[in-house]
Amino acid sequence: MMVNGAIIIHILYFLFSIQGLTIRGLFLMNPHNPQGEIYSREMIKDCLQFCHKHSLHIIFDEIYLTGGFVEGVQTTSILQFKPEDIPDPERTHFIWGFSKDFAMSGFRVGLYYGFGSEVKTVIQNQCRFTRFSANMHVVLANMLKDKDWIDNVYMATNQKRLRECYQFVSSKLTLAGIPFLETTCGLFLYADFRKFLKNQSFNSEIDLWNKLLDAGVHLSPSKAFRSDEPGWFRIVFSVPIDQLKIGMERISQVCKEIVTNKS
């Protein structure tokens, strides 16, 4: 979807429409999961105009917003757009949470930002049923106030560690002859295991997934992401290097055994 994404959106909208399906909105995860790619400003503008033209809601899920680990590469957030650049504020929405950027998934805290008033008012009325504790309010507020620590300590350290982990995993995949999509952001990469399948089917993908599980490694198969192409697996590399070493050794061993059995 990253290449000629706007064109693909137009095509999908047309195909769904002729099937009698009613499209209500467009959901964009930026950076992308599982590919880890970043939507360009031009792509986002095209999507905004497309949704405005067809009276669609557009929801930006930026849960991996600060996950960039390559120097000089930054994500483009809808929050960076000026009000005059958003053609339909009432149908433009932003969601984010602490679970990925701050590794605080156990807190179960997220936020919604509406550029208009209608949906925002409805959500505000519902918030009384989904409140989190006062203790969490205090912890998160105090953390966010310490901008020097966030920018110069936490974010800097997190990005350095992600970069090191990505470089380690990508080098091991290259040595093992496993192609992957290069990425500059996120906690994972998308690797191509198609040549290790018995045949190009989702049943064979599940067979490989089970072999990896038996070897002590859990990877997310493409079927989990509603892909139409079996054989791709998401590898989460945001774990300590010593654990990555064990995991990559197990992945490599499973692949070697498959190649040996084929020959």
Coordinates of C-alpha atoms in Angstrom, one line a residue:
M1 CA 0.0 0.0 0.0
M2 CA 3.0 2.3 0.4
V3 CA 3.6 2.4 -3.4
N4 CA 0.9 4.3 -5.2
G5 CA -1.1 3.9 -2.1
A6 CA -3.7 6.5 -3.1
I7 CA -4.4 4.7 -6.3
I8 CA -4.8 1.4 -4.5
I9 CA -7.3 3.0 -2.1
H10 CA -9.3 4.3 -5.1
I11 CA -9.3 0.8 -6.6
L12 CA -10.4 -0.9 -3.4
Y13 CA -13.1 1.6 -2.8
F14 CA -14.5 1.0 -6.3
L15 CA -14.3 -2.8 -6.0
F16 CA -16.0 -2.8 -2.6
S17 CA -18.7 -0.5 -3.8
I18 CA -19.6 -2.6 -6.8
Q19 CA -20.0 -5.5 -4.4
G20 CA -22.7 -3.5 -2.6
L21 CA -20.6 -2.9 0.5
T22 CA -21.0 0.5 2.2
I23 CA -17.6 2.0 3.2
R24 CA -17.8 4.2 6.3
G25 CA -14.1 5.1 6.8
L26 CA -10.4 4.6 6.2
F27 CA -8.1 3.3 9.0
L28 CA -4.4 4.1 8.6
M29 CA -1.8 2.8 10.9
N30 CA 1.3 5.0 10.6
P31 CA 4.0 3.7 11.0
H32 CA 2.6 0.5 9.4
N33 CA 2.2 -2.8 11.1
P34 CA 3.7 -5.3 10.2
Q35 CA 5.8 -3.7 7.4
G36 CA 7.2 -0.9 9.6
E37 CA 7.0 1.7 6.8
I38 CA 6.2 5.4 7.2
Y39 CA 3.5 7.1 5.3
S40 CA 4.7 10.2 3.5
R41 CA 3.1 13.6 3.9
E42 CA 1.9 13.4 0.3
M43 CA 0.2 10.1 0.9
I44 CA -1.6 11.4 4.0
K45 CA -2.8 14.4 2.1
D46 CA -4.1 12.2 -0.7
C47 CA -6.0 10.1 1.8
L48 CA -7.5 13.1 3.5
Q49 CA -8.7 14.5 0.1
F50 CA -10.1 11.0 -0.9
C51 CA -12.0 10.7 2.4
H52 CA -13.3 14.2 2.1
K53 CA -14.5 13.6 -1.5
H54 CA -16.4 10.4 -0.4
S55 CA -17.6 11.7 3.0
L56 CA -15.6 9.0 4.8
H57 CA -14.1 9.1 8.3
I58 CA -10.3 8.8 8.4
I59 CA -8.7 7.4 11.6
F60 CA -5.0 7.7 12.2
D61 CA -3.6 5.0 14.5
E62 CA -0.1 6.3 15.4
I63 CA 0.7 3.8 18.2
Y64 CA 4.3 3.5 17.0
L65 CA 4.7 7.2 16.5
T66 CA 8.1 7.7 18.2
G67 CA 9.5 4.3 17.2
G68 CA 11.9 5.6 14.5
F69 CA 15.4 4.3 15.2
V70 CA 17.4 5.6 12.1
E71 CA 18.9 9.0 12.6
G72 CA 17.4 11.6 10.4
V73 CA 14.2 9.6 9.8
Q74 CA 11.0 10.9 11.4
T75 CA 7.4 9.9 11.2
T76 CA 4.8 12.2 9.6
S77 CA 2.0 12.6 12.1
I78 CA -1.5 14.0 11.3
L79 CA -0.9 16.2 14.4
Q80 CA 1.7 18.1 12.4
F81 CA -0.9 19.3 9.8
K82 CA -2.2 22.8 10.1
P83 CA -6.0 23.2 10.5
E84 CA -6.3 24.5 6.9
D85 CA -4.7 21.4 5.6
I86 CA -7.4 19.1 7.0
P87 CA -10.4 19.3 4.6
D88 CA -12.9 17.5 6.9
P89 CA -12.1 18.0 10.6
E90 CA -15.3 16.4 11.8
R91 CA -14.3 13.1 10.1
T92 CA -10.6 13.2 11.0
H93 CA -9.4 11.3 14.1
F94 CA -6.2 10.4 15.9
I95 CA -5.5 7.6 18.4
W96 CA -2.4 6.8 20.3
G97 CA -1.4 4.9 23.5
F98 CA 1.5 4.4 25.9
S99 CA 1.8 0.7 25.3
K100 CA 4.4 0.7 22.4
D101 CA 6.3 4.0 22.5
F102 CA 6.7 3.8 26.3
A103 CA 6.5 0.0 26.7
M104 CA 3.6 0.4 29.2
S105 CA 1.0 -2.0 27.8
G106 CA 0.1 -3.1 31.3
F107 CA -1.3 0.4 32.0
R108 CA -3.9 0.0 29.3
V109 CA -4.0 3.8 28.7
G110 CA -4.6 5.4 25.3
L111 CA -6.0 8.6 24.0
Y112 CA -8.2 10.0 21.3
Y113 CA -7.9 13.4 19.6
G114 CA -10.7 14.7 17.4
F115 CA -10.2 17.6 15.0
G116 CA -13.9 18.3 15.1
S117 CA -16.4 18.5 17.9
E118 CA -19.2 16.0 17.1
V119 CA -17.4 12.7 17.7
K120 CA -15.2 14.2 20.4
T121 CA -18.3 15.1 22.4
V122 CA -19.7 11.6 22.1
I123 CA -16.4 10.1 23.2
Q124 CA -16.1 12.5 26.1
N125 CA -19.5 11.3 27.3
Q126 CA -18.3 7.7 27.2
C127 CA -15.1 8.3 29.0
R128 CA -16.7 8.1 32.4
F129 CA -17.1 4.3 31.8
T130 CA -13.5 3.8 30.7
R131 CA -11.5 5.9 33.2
F132 CA -8.2 4.7 34.5
S133 CA -7.1 5.1 38.1
A134 CA -5.9 8.4 39.7
N135 CA -2.6 6.7 40.5
M136 CA -2.0 6.2 36.8
H137 CA -2.9 9.8 36.1
V138 CA -0.2 10.9 38.5
V139 CA 2.5 8.6 37.2
L140 CA 1.9 9.4 33.6
A141 CA 1.5 13.2 34.2
N142 CA 4.8 13.4 36.1
M143 CA 6.6 11.4 33.5
L144 CA 5.3 13.6 30.6
K145 CA 6.3 16.7 32.5
D146 CA 10.0 15.6 32.5
K147 CA 10.6 16.5 28.9
D148 CA 14.4 16.5 29.3
W149 CA 14.4 12.9 30.5
I150 CA 12.0 11.8 27.7
D151 CA 13.9 13.5 24.9
N152 CA 17.5 13.1 26.0
V153 CA 17.4 9.9 28.1
Y154 CA 14.5 7.6 27.4
M155 CA 13.9 8.3 23.7
A156 CA 17.6 8.4 22.9
T157 CA 18.3 5.2 24.7
N158 CA 15.2 3.4 23.3
Q159 CA 16.1 4.4 19.7
K160 CA 19.7 3.3 20.1
R161 CA 18.6 -0.1 21.5
L162 CA 16.0 -0.6 18.7
R163 CA 18.7 0.3 16.1
E164 CA 21.1 -2.3 17.5
C165 CA 18.5 -5.0 17.7
Y166 CA 17.3 -4.3 14.2
Q167 CA 20.8 -4.5 12.8
F168 CA 21.5 -7.7 14.6
V169 CA 18.3 -9.4 13.4
S170 CA 18.7 -8.1 9.8
S171 CA 22.3 -9.4 9.6
K172 CA 21.3 -12.8 10.9
L173 CA 18.4 -13.0 8.4
T174 CA 20.8 -12.1 5.6
L175 CA 23.2 -14.8 6.6
A176 CA 20.4 -17.3 6.7
G177 CA 19.2 -16.3 3.2
I178 CA 15.9 -15.0 4.4
P179 CA 14.7 -11.8 2.6
F180 CA 12.9 -9.1 4.6
L181 CA 11.5 -5.7 4.2
E182 CA 13.9 -3.0 5.4
T183 CA 12.4 -0.7 7.9
T184 CA 13.4 2.5 9.8
C185 CA 10.6 2.5 12.4
G186 CA 8.8 0.2 14.8
L187 CA 9.5 -2.8 17.0
F188 CA 9.5 -5.5 14.3
L189 CA 10.3 -6.4 10.7
Y190 CA 8.5 -8.4 8.0
A191 CA 10.4 -11.4 6.7
D192 CA 9.8 -13.6 3.7
F193 CA 9.8 -17.4 4.5
R194 CA 7.9 -18.4 1.4
K195 CA 10.8 -20.6 0.1
F196 CA 10.5 -22.7 3.3
L197 CA 6.8 -23.6 2.7
K198 CA 5.8 -27.0 1.3
N199 CA 3.5 -25.1 -1.1
Q200 CA 2.2 -21.6 -1.3
S201 CA -0.8 -21.9 0.9
F202 CA -1.9 -20.8 4.3
N203 CA -2.0 -24.4 5.5
S204 CA 1.7 -24.6 4.8
E205 CA 2.3 -21.3 6.5
I206 CA 0.6 -22.7 9.7
D207 CA 2.8 -25.9 9.4
L208 CA 5.9 -23.7 9.4
W209 CA 4.5 -21.6 12.2
N210 CA 4.0 -24.8 14.3
K211 CA 7.6 -25.9 13.5
L212 CA 8.9 -22.6 14.8
L213 CA 6.7 -22.9 17.9
D214 CA 8.1 -26.4 18.5
A215 CA 11.6 -24.9 18.3
G216 CA 10.6 -22.3 20.9
V217 CA 10.0 -19.3 18.7
H218 CA 6.7 -17.5 18.2
L219 CA 6.4 -15.4 15.0
S220 CA 3.2 -13.8 13.8
P221 CA 2.2 -15.3 10.4
S222 CA 0.9 -13.2 7.5
K223 CA -2.6 -14.7 8.0
A224 CA -2.8 -12.8 11.3
F225 CA -2.6 -9.6 9.3
R226 CA -5.2 -10.6 6.8
S227 CA -2.6 -10.9 4.1
D228 CA -3.5 -12.5 0.8
E229 CA 0.1 -13.9 0.4
P230 CA 1.2 -16.8 2.7
G231 CA 4.8 -17.2 3.9
W232 CA 5.5 -13.8 5.5
F233 CA 6.2 -13.6 9.2
R234 CA 6.6 -10.7 11.6
I235 CA 9.7 -10.8 13.8
V236 CA 9.6 -8.6 16.9
F237 CA 13.2 -7.5 17.6
S238 CA 12.5 -5.2 20.6
V239 CA 13.8 -7.7 23.2
P240 CA 17.3 -8.0 24.8
I241 CA 20.1 -9.1 22.4
D242 CA 20.8 -12.3 24.4
Q243 CA 17.2 -13.4 23.7
L244 CA 17.5 -12.4 20.1
K245 CA 20.6 -14.6 19.7
I246 CA 18.7 -17.6 20.9
G247 CA 15.6 -16.9 18.8
M248 CA 17.6 -16.3 15.6
E249 CA 19.6 -19.5 16.2
R250 CA 16.3 -21.4 16.5
I251 CA 14.8 -19.8 13.4
S252 CA 18.0 -20.6 11.4
Q253 CA 18.0 -24.2 12.6
V254 CA 14.4 -24.8 11.6
C255 CA 15.1 -23.4 8.1
K256 CA 18.2 -25.5 7.7
E257 CA 16.3 -28.6 8.6
I258 CA 13.6 -27.8 6.0
V259 CA 16.2 -27.3 3.3
T260 CA 17.9 -30.5 4.3
N261 CA 14.7 -32.6 4.2
K262 CA 13.8 -31.1 0.8
S263 CA 17.1 -32.3 -0.6

